[in-house]
């Protein structure tokens, strides 16, 4: 049995997490080293670190020693090509072994790793590379053309490494990087980065403006490692599977750093969603701990418990979920189908690690996110006064007292945006929720206009900007509309310029126009032509009125809102 929540809570302080990692305050700390060299030093060099499979049935296992050596080789090679400590290096590829191993390599070099989801279209990619002033990109032939189309607008971009580019026609700035054929670099010295040295740069969506670059530091590993160990309940002989792509924070905090810093074997499946294939994968590799997301769980539910019985899933021991509200039905279904509940965990790109969790062994209240992790001070705040709400069940803003190890240190080139997240000494998550009489947290909804589609945050601004570039569009508002599987999908309300009439052809033309600019996640599923958008008197679009209509919710007192002069 895992140690109880109450016992861990007693006298917890983050120095215990440093100790668990073997870190002494004041020493250098490098995530790449802690995830490979240290594990080898602990006698686990021959233990599998990565069991990798793709959709074509190719399979490979890498030991901790192999990821140590290969990441050193990649780091030394990048260095020899001019990549320096502090540079931003973007990894833009499908879930190849190279993604996971070069993630460590970039950190070992002391550079900042910027993982981006490979499905991003060129404009989504451009915005993020431009903001990060990215110096190098690691990609593959399948995606290199997107980089080619924007590279002239990126003056800082000096190197494009193509992992399958050997003997392929490459263009300016490009060179092949064949991981298994790189010269050995036994003398490579891992950068002695400090706790505050920038490490991972993730991009996340907000309500206004372009996506924000959330800047993590090497010290983040302290809370990522202990939360992985305690909440995912990782044990030495576990085989762990995280469904998230490293383009998103779950895929790095708990798809690389959490498991590997604990010396845990993890499996990666580079393939799209397919229930039967997922169960086969779990049974084949004897996955024991599984970190998934509500959208995937809803798809598994749709395919029914009978399919579960066709596979031997007795290897599963512990299940967790993140990214969106996990419906009570999904928890109850998972108890029936797998014999154990999914444990919901709540956190964000900005928090870097889980902050509110269902502790293993703690009573699960289906539909609740659980309780704050030891060392995390959470509360529900009145957004007007910044005072804590103590009344059980009363909804306010979910907030955290700053200062845990993996909280980001800010948004890149956007100090004002980061400062806006604080009120009365609290960090505001941008979500609404409440606490019940037993101290369990319940999620109510986002407090802003960000759309959560299948666990991916999409800001309205990027979509509206793309729409506005179309010649027929005068104004637009992107909001969430309900969806059975993804919980929410994007819907765009469009006001046309005079001279243009709504039609199916125009709808299609606009869709095709923005498809090239946006990632598939951000693509509206519907366009509705509308005469005017709801606005405040000062001219701000009130998206929440449109959203409430989509969800059939009470609009509240619209008259005062429309006259609001904020
Ligand atoms: C890790 C991650 C963060 C936002 C967050 C909230 C939503 C995440 C949730 C949840 C309800 C949960 N969210 N976990 N909502 N219940 N268990 O997802 O990071 O991409 O930054 O998203 O996702 O709205 O504020 P990120």
XYZ file of C-alpha atoms and ligand atoms in Angstrom:
592
model
C 0.000 0.000 0.000
C 1.306 3.488 -0.814
C 1.969 5.820 2.115
C -1.243 7.707 2.892
C -1.940 11.284 1.886
C -2.251 12.396 5.508
C 1.086 10.845 6.391
C 2.870 12.531 3.464
C 1.223 15.843 4.259
C 2.619 15.800 7.804
C 5.736 17.918 7.904
C 6.274 17.849 4.128
C 8.686 20.337 2.697
C 10.301 20.520 -0.719
C 13.742 19.691 0.684
C 12.373 16.145 1.070
C 11.758 16.109 -2.679
C 15.322 17.311 -3.299
C 16.584 14.483 -1.113
C 14.484 11.902 -2.946
C 16.163 13.063 -6.136
C 19.607 13.046 -4.538
C 19.982 16.778 -5.101
C 21.884 19.032 -2.696
C 20.920 22.685 -2.618
C 23.584 24.839 -4.277
C 24.801 22.067 -6.612
C 24.314 22.233 -10.386
C 21.101 20.581 -11.543
C 20.517 19.358 -15.089
C 17.329 17.529 -16.081
C 19.124 15.666 -18.901
C 21.717 14.317 -16.486
C 19.165 13.361 -13.805
C 17.103 11.426 -16.368
C 19.984 9.359 -17.779
C 23.506 9.560 -16.230
C 22.259 9.489 -12.655
C 20.025 6.491 -13.322
C 23.038 4.645 -14.773
C 25.115 5.676 -11.732
C 22.416 4.091 -9.584
C 23.126 0.727 -11.224
C 20.203 0.791 -13.658
C 22.233 1.232 -16.870
C 20.855 -1.929 -18.458
C 17.255 -1.336 -17.457
C 14.912 -0.445 -20.350
C 14.156 3.280 -20.338
C 12.082 3.465 -23.510
C 9.973 0.824 -25.210
C 8.988 2.393 -28.503
C 6.504 1.231 -31.134
C 4.948 2.948 -34.144
C 1.839 2.451 -36.273
C 3.732 0.323 -38.793
C 4.681 -2.221 -36.140
C 8.341 -1.147 -35.847
C 9.587 -1.626 -32.307
C 12.735 -0.803 -30.318
C 13.857 -0.759 -26.741
C 16.514 1.623 -25.412
C 18.209 1.096 -22.053
C 19.110 3.965 -19.727
C 22.709 3.525 -20.839
C 21.688 3.890 -24.466
C 19.704 7.054 -23.856
C 22.655 8.398 -21.851
C 25.114 7.723 -24.675
C 22.816 8.793 -27.518
C 21.824 12.029 -25.798
C 25.512 12.815 -25.209
C 26.248 12.140 -28.875
C 23.418 14.384 -30.046
C 24.421 17.143 -27.609
C 28.040 17.018 -28.786
C 26.938 17.090 -32.411
C 24.620 20.072 -31.923
C 27.453 21.848 -30.141
C 29.848 21.126 -32.998
C 27.320 22.726 -35.378
C 27.218 25.947 -33.381
C 24.299 25.370 -31.010
C 25.167 27.013 -27.699
C 23.982 27.063 -24.105
C 20.955 29.348 -23.810
C 19.910 28.888 -27.466
C 16.322 27.853 -28.129
C 16.136 24.512 -29.897
C 12.744 23.447 -31.176
C 11.856 19.760 -31.533
C 9.184 19.388 -34.185
C 8.546 15.761 -35.011
C 6.229 12.805 -34.438
C 6.854 10.608 -31.416
C 10.104 9.065 -32.628
C 12.699 7.853 -30.148
C 14.772 10.824 -31.355
C 12.208 13.214 -29.861
C 12.623 11.825 -26.345
C 16.381 11.410 -26.517
C 17.162 14.757 -28.143
C 14.965 16.423 -25.499
C 17.571 15.283 -22.963
C 20.419 16.206 -25.328
C 19.319 19.833 -25.703
C 19.072 20.167 -21.917
C 22.479 18.549 -21.398
C 23.904 21.186 -23.687
C 22.450 23.905 -21.467
C 20.155 25.046 -24.268
C 16.400 25.604 -23.962
C 14.227 22.885 -25.463
C 11.052 24.004 -27.227
C 8.919 20.989 -28.095
C 6.091 21.697 -30.539
C 3.250 19.425 -31.615
C 4.075 18.132 -35.101
C 0.515 18.643 -36.356
C 0.908 22.425 -36.123
C 0.437 24.270 -39.389
C 3.054 26.707 -40.590
C 1.479 29.842 -39.086
C 1.071 28.221 -35.654
C 4.681 27.115 -35.923
C 5.839 30.550 -37.068
C 4.208 32.405 -34.166
C 5.960 30.178 -31.634
C 9.392 30.153 -33.332
C 9.255 33.887 -33.804
C 8.408 34.572 -30.158
C 11.098 32.182 -28.940
C 13.693 33.583 -31.382
C 14.480 29.935 -32.026
C 18.016 29.172 -33.165
C 17.694 25.558 -34.294
C 14.959 23.102 -35.220
C 15.129 19.324 -35.067
C 12.587 17.839 -37.419
C 11.899 15.084 -39.966
C 11.310 15.008 -43.748
C 7.543 14.715 -43.203
C 7.411 18.117 -41.494
C 10.442 19.992 -42.836
C 8.460 21.712 -45.599
C 6.492 23.657 -42.989
C 9.775 24.993 -41.615
C 11.003 25.772 -45.142
C 7.972 27.970 -45.864
C 8.595 30.236 -42.871
C 12.344 30.141 -42.382
C 12.996 33.405 -44.251
C 10.866 35.230 -41.717
C 12.967 33.807 -38.852
C 16.283 35.674 -38.746
C 17.540 33.785 -35.662
C 17.118 30.355 -37.210
C 20.588 29.059 -38.090
C 20.261 25.264 -38.188
C 17.626 22.758 -39.253
C 18.504 19.167 -38.338
C 16.551 16.463 -40.165
C 16.587 13.092 -38.391
C 15.829 11.102 -41.563
C 17.552 13.537 -43.925
C 20.557 11.386 -44.862
C 20.840 11.113 -48.638
C 17.718 13.240 -49.110
C 17.703 16.504 -51.076
C 18.112 19.067 -48.323
C 17.920 22.844 -48.590
C 19.713 25.835 -47.107
C 20.445 25.614 -43.333
C 19.452 21.945 -43.330
C 21.598 18.948 -42.502
C 20.853 15.322 -41.641
C 21.094 14.136 -38.040
C 21.120 10.342 -37.975
C 20.988 9.500 -34.282
C 22.470 6.021 -34.513
C 25.300 7.070 -36.831
C 26.644 10.053 -34.891
C 30.263 9.972 -33.730
C 30.647 8.734 -30.153
C 31.219 11.573 -27.683
C 32.620 9.909 -24.558
C 34.203 13.206 -23.507
C 31.018 15.235 -23.670
C 30.499 17.158 -20.432
C 26.940 17.860 -19.396
C 26.356 21.591 -18.798
C 26.439 22.488 -15.112
C 23.169 24.361 -15.201
C 21.829 25.961 -12.034
C 18.347 25.609 -10.538
C 17.182 28.808 -12.256
C 18.660 28.048 -15.689
C 15.863 27.998 -18.332
C 15.061 24.443 -19.446
C 11.794 23.744 -21.266
C 9.792 26.354 -23.172
C 6.180 25.314 -23.757
C 3.628 27.414 -25.595
C 0.162 27.722 -24.115
C -2.931 29.606 -25.232
C -4.500 32.539 -23.434
C -7.600 34.595 -24.137
C -5.866 37.543 -25.683
C -2.849 37.830 -27.893
C -0.638 35.152 -29.318
C 0.261 31.949 -27.438
C 2.484 32.507 -24.440
C 5.906 30.940 -23.987
C 5.875 29.368 -20.526
C 9.472 29.305 -19.334
C 10.443 26.406 -17.068
C 13.777 26.004 -15.251
C 15.921 22.977 -14.382
C 14.804 23.070 -10.747
C 11.307 22.021 -11.924
C 12.471 18.416 -11.861
C 12.288 18.485 -8.048
C 8.489 18.621 -7.989
C 7.966 16.766 -11.275
C 9.912 13.790 -9.982
C 8.215 13.500 -6.588
C 4.683 14.001 -7.960
C 5.366 11.289 -10.563
C 6.584 8.939 -7.858
C 3.792 9.557 -5.363
C 0.726 10.377 -7.465
C 1.398 8.022 -10.372
C 2.595 5.619 -7.658
C 5.586 4.531 -9.754
C 7.386 1.432 -8.469
C 10.697 -0.016 -9.691
C 9.190 -2.785 -11.826
C 6.414 -0.712 -13.389
C 6.000 -0.185 -17.107
C 4.438 3.220 -17.476
C 2.499 4.723 -20.375
C 1.666 8.405 -20.790
C -0.651 9.141 -23.709
C 0.337 12.784 -24.093
C 2.538 14.095 -26.884
C 5.649 15.963 -25.655
C 4.401 18.990 -27.615
C 2.265 19.571 -24.501
C 3.394 19.856 -20.909
C 2.004 16.477 -19.798
C 4.159 14.803 -22.434
C 7.352 16.311 -21.002
C 6.688 16.613 -17.234
C 5.204 13.093 -17.083
C 6.122 11.665 -20.503
C 9.879 12.182 -20.001
C 11.082 13.872 -16.810
C 8.813 12.267 -14.180
C 9.325 8.612 -15.122
C 12.973 8.784 -16.209
C 14.170 10.771 -13.180
C 12.738 7.880 -11.130
C 14.440 5.252 -13.312
C 11.083 3.944 -14.567
C 10.616 2.104 -17.876
C 8.197 3.900 -20.114
C 6.417 2.806 -23.271
C 5.648 5.097 -26.202
C 3.192 4.386 -29.011
C 3.663 6.630 -32.032
C 0.204 6.008 -33.508
C -3.213 7.616 -33.487
C -6.060 6.589 -31.226
C -7.519 3.123 -31.720
C -9.123 1.290 -28.803
C -8.214 -2.214 -29.902
C -4.632 -1.219 -30.633
C -4.323 0.563 -27.289
C -5.472 -2.529 -25.369
C -3.126 -4.698 -27.427
C -0.267 -2.317 -26.589
C -1.067 -2.409 -22.864
C -1.262 -6.210 -22.801
C 1.844 -6.715 -24.935
C 4.136 -4.460 -22.916
C 2.468 -5.234 -19.599
C 1.734 -1.591 -18.871
C 1.024 -1.225 -15.155
C 0.592 2.546 -14.739
C -1.343 4.529 -17.310
C -1.692 8.327 -17.500
C -4.450 9.267 -19.920
C -6.987 12.012 -20.642
C -10.788 12.325 -20.500
C -11.213 12.572 -24.277
C -9.432 9.252 -24.762
C -11.377 7.714 -21.878
C -14.659 8.820 -23.457
C -13.628 7.105 -26.709
C -12.733 3.936 -24.786
C -16.141 4.098 -23.097
C -17.842 4.496 -26.457
C -16.233 1.248 -27.620
C -17.563 -0.544 -24.558
C -16.446 -2.889 -21.807
C -16.779 -5.980 -24.040
C -13.675 -4.986 -25.948
C -11.798 -4.772 -22.652
C -12.590 -8.444 -22.018
C -10.961 -9.478 -25.287
C -7.543 -8.452 -23.924
C -5.595 -9.482 -20.870
C -5.292 -6.173 -19.044
C -4.517 -7.743 -15.676
C -1.125 -5.948 -15.829
C -2.829 -2.584 -15.097
C -2.418 -1.420 -11.515
C -2.962 2.331 -11.384
C -4.770 4.780 -13.687
C -4.607 8.584 -13.776
C -6.112 11.301 -15.950
C -5.428 14.957 -16.764
C -6.292 17.770 -19.140
C -10.023 18.289 -18.789
C -12.716 17.608 -16.233
C -13.020 13.864 -15.734
C -16.735 13.119 -15.579
C -18.001 11.010 -12.693
C -19.414 8.556 -15.290
C -15.925 7.921 -16.643
C -14.583 7.112 -13.177
C -17.466 4.743 -12.463
C -17.125 3.108 -15.890
C -13.416 2.564 -15.415
C -14.097 0.825 -12.100
C -16.446 -1.555 -13.913
C -14.331 -2.026 -17.049
C -10.799 -2.151 -15.582
C -11.563 -2.907 -11.953
C -10.046 0.391 -10.788
C -10.906 4.072 -11.069
C -9.098 6.690 -13.127
C -7.557 9.137 -10.661
C -8.073 12.712 -11.788
C -5.154 15.151 -11.519
C -5.360 18.903 -12.074
C -2.502 21.131 -13.157
C -1.303 23.416 -15.971
C 1.593 24.287 -18.237
C 2.288 27.122 -15.794
C 2.345 24.885 -12.711
C 4.751 22.405 -14.342
C 3.613 19.628 -12.033
C 0.372 18.213 -10.657
C -1.092 20.484 -7.995
C -4.463 18.950 -7.065
C -4.604 15.174 -7.218
C -6.419 12.032 -6.257
C -3.826 10.343 -4.095
C -3.405 6.588 -4.603
C -5.353 4.787 -1.916
C -7.356 7.913 -0.959
C -11.121 7.600 -1.342
C -12.055 8.713 -4.868
C -15.098 10.928 -5.115
C -16.065 10.525 -8.790
C -16.068 13.933 -10.471
C -13.662 15.552 -7.989
C -10.068 16.506 -8.792
C -8.895 15.452 -5.328
C -6.789 17.427 -2.870
C -3.703 19.670 -3.078
C -0.362 17.864 -3.318
C 1.761 18.224 -0.138
C 3.720 21.483 -0.340
C 1.041 23.117 -2.515
C -1.149 25.722 -0.846
C -4.336 25.996 -2.871
C -7.497 27.960 -2.301
C -10.670 29.281 -3.860
C -10.533 33.039 -4.306
C -13.127 35.726 -4.808
C -12.046 37.313 -8.121
C -13.169 40.773 -7.026
C -11.535 41.022 -3.610
C -8.782 38.411 -3.819
C -10.026 37.049 -0.484
C -10.163 33.330 0.135
C -13.620 31.738 0.066
C -13.949 29.312 2.946
C -17.605 28.328 2.536
C -17.813 24.728 1.275
C -19.295 24.404 -2.209
C -19.061 28.108 -3.047
C -17.521 28.670 -6.492
C -14.574 31.023 -7.016
C -11.240 31.056 -8.818
C -8.822 28.193 -8.209
C -5.611 29.804 -6.922
C -2.206 28.732 -5.599
C 0.363 30.339 -3.337
C 3.476 30.833 -5.524
C 6.782 29.155 -4.829
C 6.709 25.420 -5.594
C 9.722 24.210 -7.630
C 8.154 23.803 -11.083
C 6.093 26.971 -11.302
C 7.162 28.703 -14.507
C 9.316 31.761 -14.080
C 7.256 33.810 -16.527
C 6.001 34.132 -20.097
C 8.736 34.820 -22.603
C 8.781 38.478 -23.680
C 5.465 39.039 -21.923
C 5.986 40.222 -18.368
C 2.646 42.032 -18.283
C 0.771 38.862 -19.241
C 2.436 36.958 -16.395
C 1.876 39.705 -13.830
C -1.843 39.650 -14.620
C -2.038 36.114 -13.243
C -1.492 37.283 -9.663
C -3.900 38.770 -7.137
C -3.402 39.391 -3.434
C -0.393 37.068 -3.257
C -2.150 34.256 -5.141
C -1.413 32.796 -8.567
C -4.769 32.553 -10.388
C -5.204 29.424 -12.493
C -7.913 30.883 -14.747
C -10.315 28.128 -13.706
C -13.361 28.174 -11.472
C -13.996 25.602 -8.787
C -15.031 24.913 -5.224
C -13.962 22.870 -2.211
C -16.368 20.541 -0.398
C -16.597 19.964 3.355
C -14.005 17.149 3.131
C -11.415 19.326 1.390
C -11.938 17.822 -2.099
C -11.678 20.195 -5.078
C -14.366 20.351 -7.765
C -13.872 21.946 -11.177
C -16.645 24.196 -12.551
C -15.242 25.698 -15.750
C -12.676 28.062 -17.196
C -12.750 31.623 -16.003
C -11.691 32.980 -19.386
C -12.500 32.477 -23.070
C -9.930 29.746 -23.641
C -11.432 26.694 -25.357
C -10.431 23.254 -24.057
C -10.899 20.872 -26.962
C -9.982 17.309 -26.126
C -7.546 18.502 -23.463
C -5.858 21.037 -25.746
C -6.178 24.705 -24.948
C -7.032 26.933 -27.866
C -7.100 30.706 -27.565
C -9.783 32.562 -29.526
C -7.321 35.199 -30.684
C -5.328 32.975 -33.052
C -8.494 31.711 -34.729
C -10.077 35.135 -35.016
C -6.855 36.582 -36.469
C -6.787 33.879 -39.141
C -10.451 34.505 -39.981
C -9.926 38.258 -40.227
C -7.363 37.766 -42.959
C -10.097 36.461 -45.248
C -11.442 39.178 -47.555
C -15.105 38.573 -46.638
C -14.700 38.664 -42.853
C -15.374 41.904 -40.992
C -15.357 40.517 -37.452
C -15.411 37.186 -35.734
C -15.594 35.465 -32.365
C -14.377 31.939 -31.655
C -16.070 30.111 -28.779
C -16.583 26.579 -27.526
C -19.581 24.506 -28.518
C -20.413 21.153 -26.881
C -19.110 17.909 -28.372
C -19.665 14.318 -27.242
C -16.053 13.180 -27.478
C -13.884 16.289 -27.208
C -16.194 17.892 -24.655
C -15.752 21.172 -26.526
C -14.940 22.029 -30.129
C -14.417 25.431 -31.732
C -17.264 27.338 -33.334
C -16.692 30.631 -35.166
C -19.246 33.411 -35.373
C -18.541 35.569 -38.399
C -19.827 39.009 -39.378
C -19.376 39.566 -43.116
C -18.207 42.743 -44.822
C -20.830 44.515 -46.870
C -21.067 43.080 -50.354
C -20.728 39.486 -49.092
C -23.684 37.189 -48.472
C -23.702 34.068 -46.274
C -23.628 30.847 -48.297
C -22.336 27.280 -48.077
C -19.714 28.128 -50.679
C -18.419 31.037 -48.637
C -18.414 28.873 -45.515
C -16.245 26.327 -47.345
C -13.977 28.991 -48.831
C -13.311 30.498 -45.387
C -12.678 27.069 -43.867
C -10.175 26.208 -46.601
C -8.495 29.570 -46.180
C -7.878 29.208 -42.441
C -7.030 25.491 -42.592
C -3.577 26.380 -43.943
C -2.926 28.741 -41.067
C -4.197 26.862 -38.041
C -3.428 23.582 -36.383
C -6.183 20.975 -36.813
C -7.052 21.387 -33.122
C -7.801 25.072 -33.517
C -9.943 24.606 -36.647
C -13.568 25.642 -36.130
C -15.956 22.758 -36.710
C -18.763 25.178 -37.574
C -19.105 28.712 -38.853
C -22.247 30.690 -38.116
C -22.827 33.926 -39.988
C -24.272 36.570 -37.706
C -25.256 40.247 -38.159
C -23.413 41.560 -35.120
C -21.407 40.264 -32.196
C -22.396 40.894 -28.562
C -20.132 43.616 -27.185
C -19.541 45.786 -24.174
C -20.139 49.478 -24.618
C -16.398 49.933 -24.900
C -16.432 47.567 -27.843
C -15.083 44.312 -26.382
C -16.571 41.125 -27.721
C -18.412 39.251 -24.972
C -17.659 35.703 -26.051
C -19.227 34.201 -22.988
C -22.698 35.169 -24.176
C -22.171 33.229 -27.388
C -20.687 30.342 -25.440
C -23.576 30.230 -22.986
C -26.025 30.087 -25.892
C -24.147 27.139 -27.369
C -24.331 25.272 -24.071
C -27.966 26.268 -23.453
C -26.907 28.012 -20.248
C -28.527 30.919 -18.513
C -27.009 34.117 -19.909
C -27.230 35.958 -16.607
C -27.954 39.644 -16.577
C -27.031 40.498 -20.143
C -28.233 44.100 -20.018
C -25.701 45.197 -17.424
C -23.009 43.200 -19.147
C -23.662 44.860 -22.461
C -23.359 48.209 -20.742
C -20.279 47.253 -18.857
C -17.504 49.726 -19.483
C -14.571 47.514 -18.491
C -1.680 19.693 -17.761
C -2.474 20.530 -18.704
C -4.414 23.499 -18.268
C -5.910 23.677 -18.182
C -6.397 23.985 -16.795
C -7.836 23.499 -16.888
C -7.709 22.248 -17.742
C -6.329 20.371 -16.708
C -7.845 19.365 -15.522
C -8.444 20.478 -16.165
C -10.455 19.999 -15.173
C -8.671 18.558 -14.677
N -7.478 21.060 -16.903
N -6.544 19.333 -15.883
N -9.741 20.782 -16.001
N -9.971 18.918 -14.537
N -8.181 17.484 -14.042
O -3.517 20.121 -19.183
O -1.944 21.767 -18.975
O -2.506 22.397 -21.370
O -1.775 24.125 -19.667
O -4.044 23.056 -19.559
O -6.571 22.467 -18.570
O -8.621 24.439 -17.560
O -6.277 25.349 -16.493
P -2.519 22.875 -19.968
